[in-house]
Short mmCIF file of C-alpha atoms in Angstrom, two decimals:
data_model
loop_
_atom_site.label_atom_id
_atom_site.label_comp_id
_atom_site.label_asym_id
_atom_site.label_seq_id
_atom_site.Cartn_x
_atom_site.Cartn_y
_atom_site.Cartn_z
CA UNK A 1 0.00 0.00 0.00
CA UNK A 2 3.02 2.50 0.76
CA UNK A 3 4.42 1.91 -2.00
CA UNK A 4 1.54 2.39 -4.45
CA UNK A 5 0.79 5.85 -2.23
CA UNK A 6 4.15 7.14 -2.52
CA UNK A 7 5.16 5.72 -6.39
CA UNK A 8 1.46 6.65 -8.19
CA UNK A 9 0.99 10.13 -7.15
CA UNK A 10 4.28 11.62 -8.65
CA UNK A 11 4.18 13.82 -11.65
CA UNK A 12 5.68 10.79 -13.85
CA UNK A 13 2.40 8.79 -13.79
CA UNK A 14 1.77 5.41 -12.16
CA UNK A 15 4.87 2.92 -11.37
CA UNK A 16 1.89 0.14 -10.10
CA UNK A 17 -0.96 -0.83 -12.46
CA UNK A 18 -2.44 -2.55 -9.30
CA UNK A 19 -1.98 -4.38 -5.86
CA UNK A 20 -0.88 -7.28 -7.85
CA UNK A 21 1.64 -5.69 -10.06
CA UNK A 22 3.09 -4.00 -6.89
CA UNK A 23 3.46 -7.45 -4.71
CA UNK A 24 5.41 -9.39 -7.89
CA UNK A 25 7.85 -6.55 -8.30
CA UNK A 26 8.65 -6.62 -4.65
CA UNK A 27 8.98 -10.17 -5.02
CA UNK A 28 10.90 -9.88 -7.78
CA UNK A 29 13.05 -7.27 -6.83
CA UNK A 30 13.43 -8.26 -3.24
CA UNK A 31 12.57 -11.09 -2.56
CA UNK A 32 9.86 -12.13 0.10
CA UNK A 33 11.64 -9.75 2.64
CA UNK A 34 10.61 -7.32 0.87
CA UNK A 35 6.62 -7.46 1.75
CA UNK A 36 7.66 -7.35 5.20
CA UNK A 37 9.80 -4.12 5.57
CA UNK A 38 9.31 -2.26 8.37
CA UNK A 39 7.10 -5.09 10.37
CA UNK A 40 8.98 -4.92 13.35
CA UNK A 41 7.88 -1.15 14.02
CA UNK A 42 4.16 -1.66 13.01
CA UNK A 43 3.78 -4.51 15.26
CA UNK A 44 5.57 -1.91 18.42
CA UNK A 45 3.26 0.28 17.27
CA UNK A 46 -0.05 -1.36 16.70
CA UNK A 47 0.47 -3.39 20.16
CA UNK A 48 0.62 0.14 21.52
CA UNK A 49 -1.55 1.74 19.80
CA UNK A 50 -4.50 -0.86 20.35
CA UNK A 51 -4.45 -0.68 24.17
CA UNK A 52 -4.57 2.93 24.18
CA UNK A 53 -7.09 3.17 21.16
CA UNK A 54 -10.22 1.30 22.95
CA UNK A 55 -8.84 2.34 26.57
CA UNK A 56 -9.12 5.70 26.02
CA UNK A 57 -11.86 5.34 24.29
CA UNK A 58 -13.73 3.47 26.74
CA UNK A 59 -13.04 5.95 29.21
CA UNK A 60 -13.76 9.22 27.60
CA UNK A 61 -17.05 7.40 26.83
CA UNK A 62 -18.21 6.92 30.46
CA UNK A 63 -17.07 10.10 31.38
CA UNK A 64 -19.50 11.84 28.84
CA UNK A 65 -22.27 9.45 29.19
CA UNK A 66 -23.54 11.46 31.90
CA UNK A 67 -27.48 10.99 31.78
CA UNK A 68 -27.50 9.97 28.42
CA UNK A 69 -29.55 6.43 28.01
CA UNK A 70 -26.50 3.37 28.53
CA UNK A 71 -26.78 0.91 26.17
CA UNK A 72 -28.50 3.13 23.47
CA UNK A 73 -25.34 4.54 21.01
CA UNK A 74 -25.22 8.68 21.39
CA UNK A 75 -23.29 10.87 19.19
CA UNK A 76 -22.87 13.50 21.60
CA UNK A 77 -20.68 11.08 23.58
CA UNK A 78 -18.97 8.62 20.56
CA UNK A 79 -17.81 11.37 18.35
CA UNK A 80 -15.99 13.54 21.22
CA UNK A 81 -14.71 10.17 22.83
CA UNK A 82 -13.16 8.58 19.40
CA UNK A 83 -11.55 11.83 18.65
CA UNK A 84 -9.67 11.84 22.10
CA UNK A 85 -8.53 8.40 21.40
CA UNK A 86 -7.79 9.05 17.79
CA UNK A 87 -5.60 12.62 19.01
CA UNK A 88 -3.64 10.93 21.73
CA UNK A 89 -2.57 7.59 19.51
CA UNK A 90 -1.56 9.81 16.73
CA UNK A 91 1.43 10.92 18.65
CA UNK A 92 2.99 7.24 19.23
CA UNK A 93 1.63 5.95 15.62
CA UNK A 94 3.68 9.17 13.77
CA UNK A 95 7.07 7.82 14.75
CA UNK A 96 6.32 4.15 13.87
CA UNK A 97 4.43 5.02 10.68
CA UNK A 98 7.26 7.04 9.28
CA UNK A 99 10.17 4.43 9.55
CA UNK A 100 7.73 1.77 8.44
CA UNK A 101 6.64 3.78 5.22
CA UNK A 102 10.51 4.42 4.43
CA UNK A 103 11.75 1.21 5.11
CA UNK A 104 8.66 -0.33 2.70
CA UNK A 105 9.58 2.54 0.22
CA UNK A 106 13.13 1.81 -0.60
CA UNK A 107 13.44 -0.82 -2.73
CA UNK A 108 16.44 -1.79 -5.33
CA UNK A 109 15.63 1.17 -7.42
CA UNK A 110 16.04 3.81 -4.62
CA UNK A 111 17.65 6.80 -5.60
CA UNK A 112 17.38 9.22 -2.80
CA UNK A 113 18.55 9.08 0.54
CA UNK A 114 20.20 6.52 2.84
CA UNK A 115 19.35 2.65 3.08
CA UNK A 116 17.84 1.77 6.02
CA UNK A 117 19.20 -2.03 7.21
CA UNK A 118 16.38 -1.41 10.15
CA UNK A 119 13.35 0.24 11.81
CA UNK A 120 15.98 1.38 14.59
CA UNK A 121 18.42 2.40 12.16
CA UNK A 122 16.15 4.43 9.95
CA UNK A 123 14.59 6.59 13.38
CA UNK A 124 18.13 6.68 14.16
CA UNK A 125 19.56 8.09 10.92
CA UNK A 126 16.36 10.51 10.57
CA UNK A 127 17.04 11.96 14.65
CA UNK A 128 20.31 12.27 13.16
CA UNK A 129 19.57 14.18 9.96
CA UNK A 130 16.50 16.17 10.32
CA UNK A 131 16.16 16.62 14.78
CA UNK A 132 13.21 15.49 16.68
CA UNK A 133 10.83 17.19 14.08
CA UNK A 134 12.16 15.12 11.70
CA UNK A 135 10.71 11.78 13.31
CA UNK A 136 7.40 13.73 13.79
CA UNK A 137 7.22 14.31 10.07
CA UNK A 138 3.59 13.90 9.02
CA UNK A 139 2.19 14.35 12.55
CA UNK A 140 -0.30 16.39 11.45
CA UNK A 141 -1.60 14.26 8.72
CA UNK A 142 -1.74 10.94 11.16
CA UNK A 143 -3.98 13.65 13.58
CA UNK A 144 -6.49 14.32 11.35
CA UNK A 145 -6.82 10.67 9.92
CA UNK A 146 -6.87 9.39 13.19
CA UNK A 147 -9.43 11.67 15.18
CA UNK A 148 -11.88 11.58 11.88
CA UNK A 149 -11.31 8.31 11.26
CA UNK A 150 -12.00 6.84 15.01
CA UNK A 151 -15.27 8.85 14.65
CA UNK A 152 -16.25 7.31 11.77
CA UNK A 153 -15.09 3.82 13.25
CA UNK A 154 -16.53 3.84 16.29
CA UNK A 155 -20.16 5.75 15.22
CA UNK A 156 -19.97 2.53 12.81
CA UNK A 157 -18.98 0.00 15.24
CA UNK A 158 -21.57 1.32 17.91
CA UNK A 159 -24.81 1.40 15.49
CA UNK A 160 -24.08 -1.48 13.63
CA UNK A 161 -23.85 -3.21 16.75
CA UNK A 162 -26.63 -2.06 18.55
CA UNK A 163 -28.99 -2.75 15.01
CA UNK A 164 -27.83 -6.39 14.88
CA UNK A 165 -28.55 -7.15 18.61
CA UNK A 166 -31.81 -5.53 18.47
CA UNK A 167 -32.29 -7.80 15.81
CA UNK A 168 -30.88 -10.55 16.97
CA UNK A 169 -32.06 -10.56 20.12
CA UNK A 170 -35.92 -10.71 19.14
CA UNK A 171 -38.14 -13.93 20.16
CA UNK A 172 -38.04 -15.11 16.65
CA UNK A 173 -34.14 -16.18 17.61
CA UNK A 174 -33.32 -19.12 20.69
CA UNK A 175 -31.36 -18.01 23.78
CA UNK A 176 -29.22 -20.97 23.59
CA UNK A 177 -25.85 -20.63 25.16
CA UNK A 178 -24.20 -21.85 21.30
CA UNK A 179 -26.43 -19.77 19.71
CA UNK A 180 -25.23 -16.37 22.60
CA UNK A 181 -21.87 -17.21 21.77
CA UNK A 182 -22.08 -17.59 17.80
CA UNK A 183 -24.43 -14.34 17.44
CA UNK A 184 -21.92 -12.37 19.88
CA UNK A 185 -18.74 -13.72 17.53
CA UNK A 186 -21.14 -12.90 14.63
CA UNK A 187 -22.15 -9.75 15.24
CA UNK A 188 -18.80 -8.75 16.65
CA UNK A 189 -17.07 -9.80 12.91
CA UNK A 190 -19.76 -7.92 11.37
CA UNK A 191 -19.52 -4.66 13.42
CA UNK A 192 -15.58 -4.09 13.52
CA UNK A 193 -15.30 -5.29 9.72
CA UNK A 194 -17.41 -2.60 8.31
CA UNK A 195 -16.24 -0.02 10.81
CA UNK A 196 -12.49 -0.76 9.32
CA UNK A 197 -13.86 -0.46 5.81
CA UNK A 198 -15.52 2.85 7.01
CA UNK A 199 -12.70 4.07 8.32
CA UNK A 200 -10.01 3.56 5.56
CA UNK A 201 -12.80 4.76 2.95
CA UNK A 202 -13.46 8.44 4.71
CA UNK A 203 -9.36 8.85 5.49
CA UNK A 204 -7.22 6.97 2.89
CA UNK A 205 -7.05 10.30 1.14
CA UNK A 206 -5.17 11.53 4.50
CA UNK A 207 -3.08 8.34 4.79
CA UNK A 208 -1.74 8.96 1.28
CA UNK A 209 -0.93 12.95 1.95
CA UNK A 210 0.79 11.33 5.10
CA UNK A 211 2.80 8.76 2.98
CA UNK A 212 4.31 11.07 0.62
CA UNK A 213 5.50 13.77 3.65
CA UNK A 214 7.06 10.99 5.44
CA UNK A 215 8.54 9.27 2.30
CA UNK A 216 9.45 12.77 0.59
CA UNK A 217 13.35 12.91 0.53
CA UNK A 218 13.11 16.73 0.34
CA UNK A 219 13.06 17.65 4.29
CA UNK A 220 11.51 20.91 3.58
CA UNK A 221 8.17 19.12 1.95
CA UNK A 222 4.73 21.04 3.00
CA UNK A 223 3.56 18.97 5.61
CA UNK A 224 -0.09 20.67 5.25
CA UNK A 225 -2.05 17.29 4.19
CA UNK A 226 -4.49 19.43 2.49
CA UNK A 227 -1.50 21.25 0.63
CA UNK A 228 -0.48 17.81 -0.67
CA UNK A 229 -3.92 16.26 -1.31
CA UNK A 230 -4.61 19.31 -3.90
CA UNK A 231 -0.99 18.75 -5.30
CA UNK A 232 -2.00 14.80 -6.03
CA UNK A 233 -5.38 15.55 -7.34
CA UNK A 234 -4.18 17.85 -9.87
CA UNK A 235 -0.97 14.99 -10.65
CA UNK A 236 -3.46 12.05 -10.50
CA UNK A 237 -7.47 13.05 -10.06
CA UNK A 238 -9.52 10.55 -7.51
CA UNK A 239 -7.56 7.39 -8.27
CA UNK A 240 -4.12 9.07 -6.64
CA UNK A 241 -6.03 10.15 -3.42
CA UNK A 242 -7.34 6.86 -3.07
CA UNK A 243 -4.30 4.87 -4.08
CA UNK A 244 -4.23 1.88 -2.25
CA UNK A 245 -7.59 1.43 -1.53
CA UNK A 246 -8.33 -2.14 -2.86
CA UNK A 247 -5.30 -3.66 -0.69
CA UNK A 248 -6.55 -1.53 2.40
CA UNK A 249 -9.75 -2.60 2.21
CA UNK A 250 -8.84 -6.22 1.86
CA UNK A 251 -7.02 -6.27 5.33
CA UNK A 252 -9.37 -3.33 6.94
CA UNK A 253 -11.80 -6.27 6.92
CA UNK A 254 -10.47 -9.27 8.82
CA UNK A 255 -8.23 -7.20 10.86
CA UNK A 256 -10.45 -4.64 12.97
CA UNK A 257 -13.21 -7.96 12.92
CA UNK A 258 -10.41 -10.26 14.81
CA UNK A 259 -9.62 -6.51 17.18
CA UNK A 260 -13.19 -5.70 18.00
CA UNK A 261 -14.04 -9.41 18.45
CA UNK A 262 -10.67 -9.88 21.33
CA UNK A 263 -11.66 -6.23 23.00
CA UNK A 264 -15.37 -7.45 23.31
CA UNK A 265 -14.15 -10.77 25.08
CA UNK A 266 -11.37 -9.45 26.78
CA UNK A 267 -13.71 -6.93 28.17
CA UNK A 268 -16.31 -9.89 29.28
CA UNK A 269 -13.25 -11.86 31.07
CA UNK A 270 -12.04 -9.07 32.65
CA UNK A 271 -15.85 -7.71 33.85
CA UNK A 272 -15.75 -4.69 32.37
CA UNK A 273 -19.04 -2.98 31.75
CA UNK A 274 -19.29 -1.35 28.36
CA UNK A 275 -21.98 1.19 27.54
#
């Protein structure tokens, strides 16, 4: 996905025709290693980043539920309470986003700045060439795609769920203990699937503008998203702000379905009461 962000927006047309295209030249070019550049700092940062993304969350939430109706979904409290979430995970996702997206962007045919042999080495080599702003690069663009986006995600999550249980939970259906457990999995899947399509589909434009400050080899880029976003609609219309989609929403899918599913069950082991 970084790569088809950062190599189809330029002014010299599209490197990529397509996800596919983009996978077999990495695999070509660098062998299976290649697909997995920069994995060590996403996983740092998505272990981090989930345990502050639905704790904060869950807290803001009861703090502003105040005498709104529990159990009923509010957008007076959700939107305010994803947003505070979203702000606060930006700052430790920036960092781990930025060495991921240039370790994933250099390939054989890099041309501009150093090799990195690491995650460490390339935060290393960036503190060392462009200060601690440097390694913030693109914090701006992870804020706003983060506090929109957890709006969007958890307003999703929090309808969608509250829809299907009302639903579900009718006379028409049995209150078997399998049949608890399967709609609960079920409706979990369901709920934290679409919310991950919803919110790569209202902020992948964001994600790109992101991509291309961190990945820029110019250190004196704009780092104004919106700046950039106008820049890569005039290079590429539609298709460049949404680069990436297909492969995004391929993994948006499975991936926030297996996260909402473990923080629904976690939450029931642990007895924690969610609104």
């Amino acid at each position: 996905m970084v790569k088809l962000q950062a190599h189809n927006t330029t002014a010299h047309g599209k490197v990529y025709k397509n996800a596919f295209h983009c996978t077999s030249r990495i695999l070509l070019e660098e062998g299976i290693r290649g697909l997995y550049k920069g994995a060590s700092s996403s996983f740092i940062g998505i272990a981090v980043e989930s345990s502050l993304f639905f704790g904060t969350y869950s807290q803001a939430k009861q703090l502003l539920q105040g005498s709104y109706e529990v159990g009923r979904p509010h957008l007076q409290v959700i939107i305010p309470s994803a947003a505070c979430s979203g702000a606060l995970i930006s700052c430790i996702l920036t960092p781990t986003e930025l060495t991921k997206c240039r370790m994933q962007v250099q390939g054989k045919d890099v041309i501009h700045g150093a090799r990195y042999s690491s995650p460490l080495d390339c935060a290393v080599k960036t503190l060392e060439s462009e200060g601690l702003k440097g390694i913030f690069r693109g914090g701006l663009a992870t804020l706003f795609r983060e506090a929109i986006g957890n709006a969007v995600f958890f307003c999703t999550y929090e309808y969608s769920r509250y829809w299907m249980h009302n639903y579900l939970d009718s006379v028409r259906f049995s209150d078997s203990s399998h049949f608890v457990l399967a709609k609960d999995i079920g409706i979990g899947v369901m709920s934290g699937g679409i919310s991950g399509m919803a919110f790569w589909t209202a902020t992948l434009p964001l994600d790109v503008a992101k991509t291309i400050i961190q990945t820029d080899p110019d250190p004196h880029v704009s780092r104004n998203p919106l700046q950039i976003l106008r820049m890569v609609y005039k290079r590429a219309g539609m298709g460049g702000c949404y680069a990436g989609l297909g492969p995004t929403l391929a993994r948006a899918f499975p991936a926030n379905a297996a996260a909402i599913v473990a923080w629904e069950y976690s939450a029931k082991i642990l007895g924690i009461k969610r609104g």
